[in-house]
Amino acid sequence: KLTEPFSLVLFGATGDLAKRKLYPALFSLFKSGLLPQNFAVIGVGRSKRTVEEFRTAVRSSVDQFSRLKVTDENEWNQFARKFFYVIADVNQPGQYQGIKTVVEENEKDWNLQGKGNRLYYLAIAPDLFGSVSRNLRLAGLTETSGWKRLIIEKPIGHDYASAKKLNEQMKESFTEQEIYRIDHYLGKEMVQNINVIRFANSLFEPLWNHHYIETVQITASETVGVEDRANYYDEAGALRDMVQNHILQILMMVCMEPPSRLKTEAIHDEKVKVLRSLRKIEESEAAEYVVRGQYRAGMLDGKLVPGYRDEKNVNPASNTETFVAAKLYVDNLRWAGVPFYIRTGKRMPAKATEIVIQFKEMPKNLYFNKNNDLGPNLLVINIQPVEGMYMVLNAKKPGSINEITPIAMEFCNNCDQGTPEAYESLLHDAVAGDQTFFTHWDEVSLAWKFIDPIRRAWDRGEIPLEFYESGTWGPQAADDLLAKEGHRWWPVS
Ligand code: BG6
């Protein structure tokens, strides 16, 4: 439970992220009794609305999207009272005074003049990160003897150079320890569980290396298309949108060495080492290691959905990828020679994020014969929508003589009751001052440095864009990528 009072100043208070994720997460934290007695959420937006209208909008977002629901109006009123709204054009330093007044009034009520804890959440376009953090400083909002923190969302730039520039701008007002970069995949329960599964089980840790693991596959598939985000997505593409951040973060969690202790810095050091060991894919090698695809029209959930180039606001000649598959190598002692296959795409048959650890096969004697098509052992970690894991083992078919059949041992994390949403855990950690599940600058910068040459190779237009029908698992080239190594994608469970 959090006990220190705090103010959360939310830029982008009328935006989609706030509505779908942040208000519901705050309410669930509140309802779970995790928020302190004194806190305030100060929404900042350009559109005109009264505090009452703002609170009503927060209520409808909670009713629609929150994991925990409002069951009692008293409880709601207590929560709603914490919300304030300030109209401001964030590009005008003069307009920050309204924010300051509300922040200071609350702090006065809590007897914390000059000592308040302040969290600035930028749920706005990234090109504003620099100017908002500067204006916060110019308005004196960063002057407090309590703590101050800045939370930002991706995309942090569109390549290494632009990310660096953005970071330098923010660093004029906030230190690295004060910047909380959200990668919401790090807030997911099962992503946070990877370290526990690995380092708390003697069953796995000794086998977690190239001696016993044949391949690792990471899939993050979605059924949705570009929806109404074409303005952003058509410039970004799946490589920047999903691989540079979420997929590489999962890869780091799977590959990192055990940290010396469970402290942010120790974990972070090990994660960064993974990125440093990640084999660089040169521009000239992109075609060999990476497949890019774009969805065409197709049937999904019994409906015909349009192709990417026919979506609203998408350039009809767009070469933006909506699918990426790649073969990666982590060139260190633990992972030498093990291919890591990753794939992510929109308009695929299922929404699923999962990791498959495929173990090496047993020597081919004893039970290997023409009647028994023994598969390898698998450990499947389901990140979403089902949270859990299962192992595929070989066992004797009951009643048979040495006939072998694959069996599964399963664990489900969220079947009996729901688990906290990523944003609940991330907001909690940001208020608590725990940066473990946030992205540090060197992770962001190394991830961009890895991605940039691939992007450049694609932008030169020499590497074909492969097409896949909506409702399929991506282009044929993604299967060929594995087949070349004698592997195949495991079906998503
Ligand atoms: C976001 C991407 O970061 O993650 C989206 O910008 C994507 O394109 C989303 O749809 C997926 O998140 P989740 O939590 O639904 O898997």
Short mmCIF file of C-alpha atoms and ligand atoms in Angstrom, two decimals:
data_model
loop_
_atom_site.label_atom_id
_atom_site.label_comp_id
_atom_site.label_asym_id
_atom_site.label_seq_id
_atom_site.Cartn_x
_atom_site.Cartn_y
_atom_site.Cartn_z
CA LYS A 1 0.00 0.00 0.00
CA LEU A 2 1.20 3.50 -0.84
CA THR A 3 1.14 5.95 2.04
CA GLU A 4 2.82 9.16 0.87
CA PRO A 5 0.49 11.82 -0.56
CA PHE A 6 1.09 12.68 -4.21
CA SER A 7 -0.23 14.75 -7.10
CA LEU A 8 -0.53 13.16 -10.50
CA VAL A 9 -0.61 15.81 -13.22
CA LEU A 10 -1.93 14.13 -16.31
CA PHE A 11 -1.29 15.74 -19.70
CA GLY A 12 -3.62 14.25 -22.28
CA ALA A 13 -6.47 13.90 -19.78
CA THR A 14 -9.11 13.69 -22.49
CA GLY A 15 -7.14 11.27 -24.64
CA ASP A 16 -7.58 7.62 -25.40
CA LEU A 17 -4.89 6.23 -23.12
CA ALA A 18 -6.28 8.08 -20.12
CA LYS A 19 -9.77 6.90 -20.89
CA ARG A 20 -9.04 3.26 -21.64
CA LYS A 21 -6.18 2.55 -19.30
CA LEU A 22 -5.22 5.21 -16.77
CA TYR A 23 -8.53 6.09 -15.07
CA PRO A 24 -9.57 2.45 -14.87
CA ALA A 25 -6.17 1.51 -13.43
CA LEU A 26 -6.34 4.31 -10.86
CA PHE A 27 -9.80 3.21 -9.83
CA SER A 28 -8.77 -0.43 -9.46
CA LEU A 29 -5.80 0.64 -7.32
CA PHE A 30 -8.10 2.79 -5.24
CA LYS A 31 -10.65 0.05 -4.83
CA SER A 32 -7.94 -2.41 -3.85
CA GLY A 33 -6.98 -0.03 -1.04
CA LEU A 34 -3.52 0.59 -2.48
CA LEU A 35 -3.65 4.37 -2.84
CA PRO A 36 -2.89 6.71 0.05
CA GLN A 37 -5.49 8.75 1.86
CA ASN A 38 -4.29 11.94 0.17
CA PHE A 39 -3.72 12.11 -3.54
CA ALA A 40 -4.92 14.25 -6.43
CA VAL A 41 -5.21 13.70 -10.14
CA ILE A 42 -4.99 16.94 -12.07
CA GLY A 43 -6.11 16.43 -15.64
CA VAL A 44 -4.72 18.87 -18.17
CA GLY A 45 -6.29 19.29 -21.57
CA ARG A 46 -6.94 21.84 -24.25
CA SER A 47 -10.67 21.26 -24.43
CA LYS A 48 -12.96 23.22 -22.21
CA ARG A 49 -14.73 21.28 -19.51
CA THR A 50 -15.73 21.81 -15.92
CA VAL A 51 -14.44 19.72 -13.07
CA GLU A 52 -17.86 18.08 -12.88
CA GLU A 53 -17.81 17.20 -16.57
CA PHE A 54 -14.33 15.80 -16.17
CA ARG A 55 -15.37 13.62 -13.23
CA THR A 56 -18.34 12.36 -15.21
CA ALA A 57 -16.04 11.42 -18.09
CA VAL A 58 -13.74 9.59 -15.66
CA ARG A 59 -16.76 7.72 -14.32
CA SER A 60 -17.82 6.56 -17.73
CA SER A 61 -14.31 5.38 -18.51
CA VAL A 62 -14.21 3.45 -15.24
CA ASP A 63 -17.64 1.90 -15.91
CA GLN A 64 -16.59 0.89 -19.37
CA PHE A 65 -13.01 -0.27 -18.93
CA SER A 66 -12.11 -0.86 -15.32
CA ARG A 67 -11.20 -4.31 -14.07
CA LEU A 68 -12.86 -3.55 -10.74
CA LYS A 69 -16.26 -1.92 -10.92
CA VAL A 70 -17.95 0.77 -8.86
CA THR A 71 -20.30 -0.97 -6.45
CA ASP A 72 -21.12 1.84 -4.09
CA GLU A 73 -21.72 5.53 -4.79
CA ASN A 74 -20.01 6.58 -1.60
CA GLU A 75 -16.86 4.90 -2.73
CA TRP A 76 -17.19 6.60 -6.10
CA ASN A 77 -17.64 10.04 -4.56
CA GLN A 78 -14.55 9.60 -2.45
CA PHE A 79 -12.56 8.70 -5.56
CA ALA A 80 -14.08 11.38 -7.80
CA ARG A 81 -13.23 14.12 -5.29
CA LYS A 82 -9.56 13.54 -6.03
CA PHE A 83 -9.95 14.65 -9.65
CA PHE A 84 -9.36 18.20 -10.92
CA TYR A 85 -9.22 19.66 -14.37
CA VAL A 86 -7.15 22.51 -15.81
CA ILE A 87 -7.45 23.89 -19.32
CA ALA A 88 -4.04 24.67 -20.78
CA ASP A 89 -2.21 24.88 -24.05
CA VAL A 90 0.93 23.01 -23.08
CA ASN A 91 3.05 24.97 -25.52
CA GLN A 92 2.42 28.18 -23.56
CA PRO A 93 4.58 28.37 -20.43
CA GLY A 94 2.22 31.04 -19.05
CA GLN A 95 -0.64 28.56 -18.99
CA TYR A 96 1.04 26.31 -16.43
CA GLN A 97 0.11 28.66 -13.58
CA GLY A 98 -3.36 27.13 -13.38
CA ILE A 99 -1.79 23.71 -12.85
CA LYS A 100 0.54 25.08 -10.23
CA THR A 101 -2.30 26.66 -8.30
CA VAL A 102 -4.24 23.40 -8.06
CA VAL A 103 -1.14 21.38 -7.15
CA GLU A 104 -0.19 23.85 -4.43
CA GLU A 105 -3.70 24.09 -3.00
CA ASN A 106 -3.84 20.36 -2.51
CA GLU A 107 -0.40 20.28 -0.98
CA LYS A 108 -1.47 23.02 1.42
CA ASP A 109 -4.48 20.95 2.45
CA TRP A 110 -2.12 18.09 3.20
CA ASN A 111 0.23 20.38 5.16
CA LEU A 112 2.96 19.78 2.63
CA GLN A 113 3.73 23.26 1.28
CA GLY A 114 6.91 23.07 -0.80
CA LYS A 115 7.30 19.39 0.03
CA GLY A 116 4.72 17.75 -2.20
CA ASN A 117 5.42 14.68 -4.32
CA ARG A 118 4.65 15.24 -7.96
CA LEU A 119 4.19 12.90 -10.86
CA TYR A 120 3.90 14.35 -14.36
CA TYR A 121 2.38 11.91 -16.81
CA LEU A 122 2.77 12.82 -20.48
CA ALA A 123 0.03 10.89 -22.27
CA ILE A 124 0.50 13.16 -25.28
CA ALA A 125 2.35 13.22 -28.60
CA PRO A 126 6.05 12.49 -28.03
CA ASP A 127 7.20 15.56 -29.92
CA LEU A 128 5.82 17.56 -26.97
CA PHE A 129 7.87 15.72 -24.33
CA GLY A 130 10.75 18.17 -24.58
CA SER A 131 8.72 21.36 -24.42
CA VAL A 132 6.38 20.16 -21.67
CA SER A 133 9.24 19.12 -19.42
CA ARG A 134 10.91 22.47 -20.06
CA ASN A 135 7.72 24.41 -19.38
CA LEU A 136 7.17 22.49 -16.15
CA ARG A 137 10.58 23.69 -15.03
CA LEU A 138 10.03 27.26 -16.20
CA ALA A 139 6.74 27.39 -14.32
CA GLY A 140 8.49 26.27 -11.14
CA LEU A 141 6.53 23.02 -11.01
CA THR A 142 9.69 20.96 -10.69
CA GLU A 143 10.72 22.84 -7.55
CA THR A 144 9.72 20.77 -4.59
CA SER A 145 11.64 19.19 -1.81
CA GLY A 146 9.42 16.12 -2.17
CA TRP A 147 10.03 13.90 -5.16
CA LYS A 148 9.18 14.72 -8.77
CA ARG A 149 8.89 12.21 -11.59
CA LEU A 150 8.13 12.25 -15.27
CA ILE A 151 6.24 9.37 -16.90
CA ILE A 152 6.36 9.04 -20.65
CA GLU A 153 4.92 6.63 -23.16
CA LYS A 154 6.41 5.30 -26.35
CA PRO A 155 7.25 6.04 -29.11
CA ILE A 156 10.41 7.61 -27.81
CA GLY A 157 11.60 8.96 -31.13
CA HIS A 158 11.57 7.17 -34.47
CA ASP A 159 15.25 6.21 -34.51
CA TYR A 160 18.32 6.51 -32.32
CA ALA A 161 19.11 10.12 -33.27
CA SER A 162 15.60 11.43 -32.61
CA ALA A 163 15.30 9.45 -29.36
CA LYS A 164 18.61 10.89 -28.17
CA LYS A 165 17.47 14.41 -28.90
CA LEU A 166 14.21 13.89 -27.02
CA ASN A 167 16.06 12.39 -24.10
CA GLU A 168 18.46 15.30 -23.90
CA GLN A 169 15.56 17.72 -23.83
CA MET A 170 13.91 15.89 -20.94
CA LYS A 171 17.21 15.61 -19.09
CA GLU A 172 17.30 19.41 -18.81
CA SER A 173 14.46 19.17 -16.30
CA PHE A 174 14.50 15.60 -14.96
CA THR A 175 17.29 13.17 -14.10
CA GLU A 176 17.41 9.58 -15.36
CA GLN A 177 16.21 8.42 -11.91
CA GLU A 178 13.19 10.68 -12.30
CA ILE A 179 12.19 9.54 -15.81
CA TYR A 180 9.81 6.59 -15.96
CA ARG A 181 9.53 5.29 -19.51
CA ILE A 182 6.58 3.00 -19.88
CA ASP A 183 6.74 -0.19 -21.86
CA HIS A 184 3.40 -1.57 -20.82
CA TYR A 185 4.46 -5.14 -21.59
CA LEU A 186 6.75 -4.90 -18.57
CA GLY A 187 3.67 -4.31 -16.45
CA LYS A 188 2.07 -7.58 -17.54
CA GLU A 189 1.91 -10.19 -14.80
CA MET A 190 3.46 -12.99 -16.81
CA VAL A 191 6.30 -10.83 -18.12
CA GLN A 192 7.12 -10.02 -14.51
CA ASN A 193 6.84 -13.73 -13.77
CA ILE A 194 9.59 -14.74 -16.23
CA ASN A 195 12.37 -14.06 -13.74
CA VAL A 196 10.56 -15.96 -11.03
CA ILE A 197 9.95 -18.96 -13.25
CA ARG A 198 13.58 -18.95 -14.26
CA PHE A 199 15.35 -18.13 -11.04
CA ALA A 200 13.12 -19.75 -8.44
CA ASN A 201 12.93 -23.19 -10.05
CA SER A 202 15.80 -25.63 -10.04
CA LEU A 203 13.86 -27.47 -12.73
CA PHE A 204 14.52 -24.73 -15.26
CA GLU A 205 17.56 -22.68 -14.37
CA PRO A 206 20.16 -25.44 -15.00
CA LEU A 207 18.64 -26.12 -18.43
CA TRP A 208 18.26 -22.50 -19.46
CA ASN A 209 21.11 -22.34 -21.98
CA HIS A 210 22.37 -23.53 -25.35
CA HIS A 211 23.19 -26.99 -24.03
CA TYR A 212 19.52 -27.84 -23.56
CA ILE A 213 17.51 -25.29 -25.49
CA GLU A 214 17.07 -25.72 -29.21
CA THR A 215 15.15 -22.51 -29.99
CA VAL A 216 13.05 -19.85 -28.35
CA GLN A 217 10.03 -18.38 -30.09
CA ILE A 218 8.27 -15.19 -29.12
CA THR A 219 4.92 -14.42 -30.73
CA ALA A 220 2.83 -11.29 -30.22
CA SER A 221 -0.12 -11.52 -32.56
CA GLU A 222 -3.16 -9.31 -32.80
CA THR A 223 -6.45 -9.63 -34.63
CA VAL A 224 -7.02 -5.88 -34.85
CA GLY A 225 -5.86 -3.91 -37.85
CA VAL A 226 -4.52 -0.38 -37.83
CA GLU A 227 -7.86 0.95 -36.51
CA ASP A 228 -7.91 4.75 -36.32
CA ARG A 229 -4.19 5.14 -35.69
CA ALA A 230 -2.98 5.30 -39.30
CA ASN A 231 -1.42 8.72 -38.85
CA TYR A 232 0.99 7.27 -36.37
CA TYR A 233 1.19 3.68 -37.59
CA ASP A 234 1.78 4.30 -41.26
CA GLU A 235 4.96 6.16 -40.31
CA ALA A 236 5.98 3.73 -37.58
CA GLY A 237 5.27 0.17 -38.76
CA ALA A 238 5.47 -2.99 -36.69
CA LEU A 239 9.25 -2.94 -36.27
CA ARG A 240 9.15 0.37 -34.41
CA ASP A 241 5.74 -0.18 -32.86
CA MET A 242 6.26 -3.63 -31.34
CA VAL A 243 9.77 -5.00 -31.89
CA GLN A 244 11.91 -2.07 -30.76
CA ASN A 245 10.18 -2.10 -27.39
CA HIS A 246 7.85 -4.93 -26.32
CA ILE A 247 9.48 -7.84 -28.12
CA LEU A 248 13.04 -6.86 -27.24
CA GLN A 249 11.97 -6.36 -23.63
CA ILE A 250 10.57 -9.91 -23.52
CA LEU A 251 13.76 -11.17 -25.14
CA MET A 252 15.84 -9.46 -22.44
CA MET A 253 13.77 -11.05 -19.69
CA VAL A 254 14.18 -14.50 -21.22
CA CYS A 255 17.91 -14.16 -21.86
CA MET A 256 19.33 -12.15 -18.98
CA GLU A 257 21.74 -13.65 -16.47
CA PRO A 258 20.52 -13.89 -12.87
CA PRO A 259 20.92 -10.47 -11.27
CA SER A 260 23.15 -10.23 -8.22
CA ARG A 261 20.10 -9.13 -6.22
CA LEU A 262 16.51 -8.15 -6.87
CA LYS A 263 17.29 -4.48 -7.19
CA THR A 264 16.45 -2.24 -10.11
CA GLU A 265 20.05 -1.50 -11.05
CA ALA A 266 21.17 -5.11 -10.84
CA ILE A 267 18.31 -6.31 -13.04
CA HIS A 268 18.76 -3.47 -15.44
CA ASP A 269 22.52 -4.17 -15.82
CA GLU A 270 21.77 -7.74 -16.84
CA LYS A 271 19.09 -6.69 -19.30
CA VAL A 272 21.41 -4.24 -20.99
CA LYS A 273 24.07 -6.92 -21.39
CA VAL A 274 21.58 -8.93 -23.46
CA LEU A 275 21.17 -6.04 -25.87
CA ARG A 276 24.91 -5.66 -26.06
CA SER A 277 25.23 -9.33 -26.98
CA LEU A 278 22.43 -9.24 -29.53
CA ARG A 279 24.00 -9.97 -32.91
CA LYS A 280 23.86 -6.85 -35.01
CA ILE A 281 21.98 -7.23 -38.27
CA GLU A 282 23.75 -5.14 -40.88
CA GLU A 283 21.78 -3.46 -43.64
CA SER A 284 23.14 -5.96 -46.11
CA GLU A 285 21.94 -8.86 -43.92
CA ALA A 286 18.41 -7.67 -43.24
CA ALA A 287 16.83 -9.89 -45.90
CA GLU A 288 18.48 -12.96 -44.43
CA TYR A 289 17.32 -12.37 -40.86
CA VAL A 290 14.09 -10.39 -41.07
CA VAL A 291 10.80 -10.77 -42.92
CA ARG A 292 8.43 -7.87 -43.30
CA GLY A 293 4.82 -8.31 -44.26
CA GLN A 294 1.65 -6.35 -44.79
CA TYR A 295 -1.91 -7.62 -44.51
CA ARG A 296 -4.23 -7.91 -47.41
CA ALA A 297 -7.98 -8.29 -47.20
CA GLY A 298 -9.19 -11.55 -45.75
CA MET A 299 -11.64 -13.33 -43.51
CA LEU A 300 -11.27 -12.85 -39.80
CA ASP A 301 -13.81 -14.07 -37.25
CA GLY A 302 -16.22 -14.77 -40.09
CA LYS A 303 -16.00 -11.24 -41.51
CA LEU A 304 -14.24 -9.86 -44.54
CA VAL A 305 -11.75 -7.22 -43.40
CA PRO A 306 -10.00 -4.76 -45.73
CA GLY A 307 -6.35 -4.82 -46.67
CA TYR A 308 -3.95 -2.41 -44.99
CA ARG A 309 -3.66 -0.15 -48.03
CA ASP A 310 -7.43 0.29 -48.05
CA GLU A 311 -7.64 1.37 -44.42
CA LYS A 312 -8.66 4.88 -43.48
CA ASN A 313 -5.81 7.42 -43.70
CA VAL A 314 -3.30 4.87 -44.99
CA ASN A 315 -1.36 5.79 -48.09
CA PRO A 316 -2.75 3.47 -50.79
CA ALA A 317 0.81 2.74 -51.93
CA SER A 318 2.11 2.28 -48.38
CA ASN A 319 4.99 -0.12 -47.85
CA THR A 320 4.63 0.00 -44.09
CA GLU A 321 4.97 -3.40 -42.46
CA THR A 322 2.18 -4.72 -40.26
CA PHE A 323 4.07 -7.95 -39.62
CA VAL A 324 7.66 -8.72 -38.72
CA ALA A 325 9.34 -12.06 -38.20
CA ALA A 326 13.02 -12.34 -37.42
CA LYS A 327 15.76 -14.72 -36.44
CA LEU A 328 17.95 -13.27 -33.72
CA TYR A 329 21.04 -14.50 -31.94
CA VAL A 330 22.37 -13.54 -28.56
CA ASP A 331 26.08 -14.08 -28.95
CA ASN A 332 27.17 -14.87 -25.42
CA LEU A 333 28.29 -18.00 -23.64
CA ARG A 334 24.79 -18.96 -22.49
CA TRP A 335 23.03 -18.58 -25.80
CA ALA A 336 25.66 -19.34 -28.43
CA GLY A 337 24.00 -20.72 -31.55
CA VAL A 338 20.40 -20.68 -30.26
CA PRO A 339 18.04 -18.98 -32.70
CA PHE A 340 15.43 -16.71 -31.18
CA TYR A 341 12.50 -16.46 -33.53
CA ILE A 342 10.22 -13.51 -33.03
CA ARG A 343 7.05 -12.56 -34.85
CA THR A 344 4.41 -9.93 -34.41
CA GLY A 345 1.60 -8.81 -36.63
CA LYS A 346 -1.83 -7.33 -36.99
CA ARG A 347 -4.86 -9.08 -38.48
CA MET A 348 -3.63 -12.49 -37.47
CA PRO A 349 -6.04 -15.28 -36.46
CA ALA A 350 -5.70 -14.77 -32.69
CA LYS A 351 -4.69 -12.23 -30.09
CA ALA A 352 -1.90 -13.93 -28.21
CA THR A 353 1.46 -13.21 -26.69
CA GLU A 354 3.52 -16.22 -25.80
CA ILE A 355 7.01 -17.56 -25.45
CA VAL A 356 7.88 -21.11 -26.45
CA ILE A 357 11.07 -22.63 -25.11
CA GLN A 358 11.83 -25.66 -27.24
CA PHE A 359 14.24 -28.06 -25.57
CA LYS A 360 16.71 -30.24 -27.42
CA GLU A 361 15.51 -33.70 -28.30
CA MET A 362 16.59 -36.83 -26.50
CA PRO A 363 19.06 -39.12 -28.27
CA LYS A 364 17.16 -41.10 -30.84
CA ASN A 365 17.14 -44.58 -29.30
CA LEU A 366 14.72 -46.36 -26.97
CA TYR A 367 11.31 -44.89 -27.72
CA PHE A 368 12.05 -43.48 -31.10
CA ASN A 369 10.57 -45.77 -33.71
CA LYS A 370 8.13 -45.59 -36.57
CA ASN A 371 5.11 -45.75 -34.25
CA ASN A 372 6.25 -42.93 -32.09
CA ASP A 373 6.66 -39.50 -33.46
CA LEU A 374 8.18 -38.00 -30.36
CA GLY A 375 8.16 -34.23 -30.19
CA PRO A 376 10.56 -32.14 -28.15
CA ASN A 377 9.74 -30.89 -24.68
CA LEU A 378 8.27 -27.42 -24.69
CA LEU A 379 7.78 -24.85 -22.01
CA VAL A 380 5.14 -22.39 -23.13
CA ILE A 381 4.74 -19.15 -21.21
CA ASN A 382 1.38 -17.53 -22.00
CA ILE A 383 1.51 -13.81 -21.43
CA GLN A 384 -1.97 -12.97 -22.69
CA PRO A 385 -4.94 -13.28 -22.99
CA VAL A 386 -4.54 -16.44 -20.93
CA GLU A 387 -1.84 -15.95 -18.34
CA GLY A 388 -0.02 -19.07 -17.37
CA MET A 389 2.33 -21.70 -18.63
CA TYR A 390 2.41 -25.29 -19.63
CA MET A 391 4.95 -27.94 -20.34
CA VAL A 392 4.75 -30.50 -23.09
CA LEU A 393 6.29 -33.82 -22.10
CA ASN A 394 6.28 -37.30 -23.51
CA ALA A 395 4.57 -40.09 -21.58
CA LYS A 396 3.35 -43.61 -22.06
CA LYS A 397 -0.05 -43.91 -23.62
CA PRO A 398 -2.24 -45.60 -21.03
CA GLY A 399 -2.85 -49.26 -21.79
CA SER A 400 -0.27 -49.43 -24.55
CA ILE A 401 3.09 -51.10 -24.71
CA ASN A 402 5.66 -48.37 -25.08
CA GLU A 403 3.47 -46.19 -27.17
CA ILE A 404 4.33 -42.61 -26.42
CA THR A 405 2.02 -39.63 -26.38
CA PRO A 406 2.59 -35.95 -25.67
CA ILE A 407 1.02 -34.72 -22.43
CA ALA A 408 0.72 -31.24 -20.99
CA MET A 409 1.11 -29.95 -17.45
CA GLU A 410 -0.66 -26.66 -17.09
CA PHE A 411 -0.86 -23.71 -14.78
CA CYS A 412 -3.25 -20.82 -15.25
CA ASN A 413 -2.60 -17.55 -13.51
CA ASN A 414 -5.80 -15.71 -14.30
CA CYS A 415 -8.44 -18.40 -14.70
CA ASP A 416 -9.94 -18.32 -11.22
CA GLN A 417 -9.80 -14.60 -10.77
CA GLY A 418 -8.51 -11.66 -12.78
CA THR A 419 -5.02 -10.30 -12.22
CA PRO A 420 -4.08 -6.60 -12.12
CA GLU A 421 -3.77 -4.80 -15.43
CA ALA A 422 -0.34 -3.66 -16.58
CA TYR A 423 -1.15 -0.01 -15.89
CA GLU A 424 -2.20 -0.74 -12.32
CA SER A 425 1.14 -2.22 -11.54
CA LEU A 426 3.09 0.45 -13.44
CA LEU A 427 1.26 3.39 -11.86
CA HIS A 428 1.74 1.84 -8.46
CA ASP A 429 5.48 1.38 -9.06
CA ALA A 430 5.90 4.91 -10.39
CA VAL A 431 4.35 6.35 -7.23
CA ALA A 432 6.40 3.96 -5.10
CA GLY A 433 9.58 5.03 -6.91
CA ASP A 434 10.42 1.58 -8.23
CA GLN A 435 11.94 1.75 -11.71
CA THR A 436 12.46 -1.99 -12.16
CA PHE A 437 9.73 -2.45 -14.74
CA PHE A 438 10.39 0.77 -16.62
CA THR A 439 12.75 1.18 -19.54
CA HIS A 440 16.05 2.88 -18.93
CA TRP A 441 17.70 5.11 -21.47
CA ASP A 442 20.45 2.68 -22.39
CA GLU A 443 17.85 0.01 -23.18
CA VAL A 444 15.99 2.45 -25.41
CA SER A 445 19.14 3.62 -27.14
CA LEU A 446 20.59 0.15 -27.73
CA ALA A 447 17.23 -1.09 -29.00
CA TRP A 448 17.11 1.73 -31.54
CA LYS A 449 20.69 1.07 -32.61
CA PHE A 450 19.71 -2.52 -33.27
CA ILE A 451 16.59 -1.60 -35.23
CA ASP A 452 17.95 1.29 -37.30
CA PRO A 453 20.00 -0.68 -39.88
CA ILE A 454 17.04 -3.00 -40.57
CA ARG A 455 14.80 -0.01 -41.06
CA ARG A 456 17.32 1.63 -43.37
CA ALA A 457 17.59 -1.51 -45.48
CA TRP A 458 13.80 -1.57 -45.85
CA ASP A 459 13.57 2.13 -46.59
CA ARG A 460 15.98 1.67 -49.49
CA GLY A 461 13.24 -0.48 -50.97
CA GLU A 462 15.48 -3.32 -52.09
CA ILE A 463 13.96 -5.92 -49.82
CA PRO A 464 10.57 -7.20 -50.86
CA LEU A 465 7.52 -6.53 -48.78
CA GLU A 466 5.65 -9.80 -48.40
CA PHE A 467 1.88 -9.86 -48.27
CA TYR A 468 -0.33 -12.05 -46.14
CA GLU A 469 -4.03 -12.52 -46.11
CA SER A 470 -5.81 -11.19 -43.04
CA GLY A 471 -6.66 -14.05 -40.73
CA THR A 472 -3.46 -15.99 -41.46
CA TRP A 473 -0.20 -16.38 -39.56
CA GLY A 474 1.78 -14.11 -41.84
CA PRO A 475 3.59 -14.54 -45.15
CA GLN A 476 5.13 -17.79 -46.33
CA ALA A 477 8.55 -16.19 -45.95
CA ALA A 478 8.08 -16.27 -42.17
CA ASP A 479 7.76 -20.07 -42.30
CA ASP A 480 10.69 -20.36 -44.67
CA LEU A 481 12.87 -18.37 -42.26
CA LEU A 482 12.57 -21.22 -39.74
CA ALA A 483 12.45 -24.07 -42.21
CA LYS A 484 15.94 -23.10 -43.39
CA GLU A 485 17.19 -23.97 -39.90
CA GLY A 486 15.10 -27.14 -39.62
CA HIS A 487 12.57 -25.48 -37.33
CA ARG A 488 8.92 -24.49 -37.46
CA TRP A 489 6.60 -22.14 -35.61
CA TRP A 490 4.72 -23.83 -32.82
CA PRO A 491 1.02 -23.17 -33.11
CA VAL A 492 -0.24 -20.52 -30.74
CA SER A 493 -2.14 -22.13 -27.89
C1 BG6 B 1 1.06 -0.87 -28.40
C2 BG6 B 1 1.11 -0.73 -29.88
O1 BG6 B 1 2.28 -0.49 -27.82
O2 BG6 B 1 0.78 -2.21 -28.05
C3 BG6 B 1 -0.16 -1.22 -30.52
O3 BG6 B 1 1.35 0.62 -30.22
C4 BG6 B 1 -0.51 -2.59 -30.06
O4 BG6 B 1 -0.06 -1.18 -31.93
C5 BG6 B 1 -0.46 -2.68 -28.54
O5 BG6 B 1 -1.82 -2.89 -30.50
C6 BG6 B 1 -0.64 -4.10 -28.05
O6 BG6 B 1 -0.77 -4.10 -26.67
P1 BG6 B 1 -1.53 -5.24 -25.91
O7 BG6 B 1 -1.32 -4.95 -24.46
O8 BG6 B 1 -2.96 -5.17 -26.34
O9 BG6 B 1 -0.90 -6.52 -26.36
#
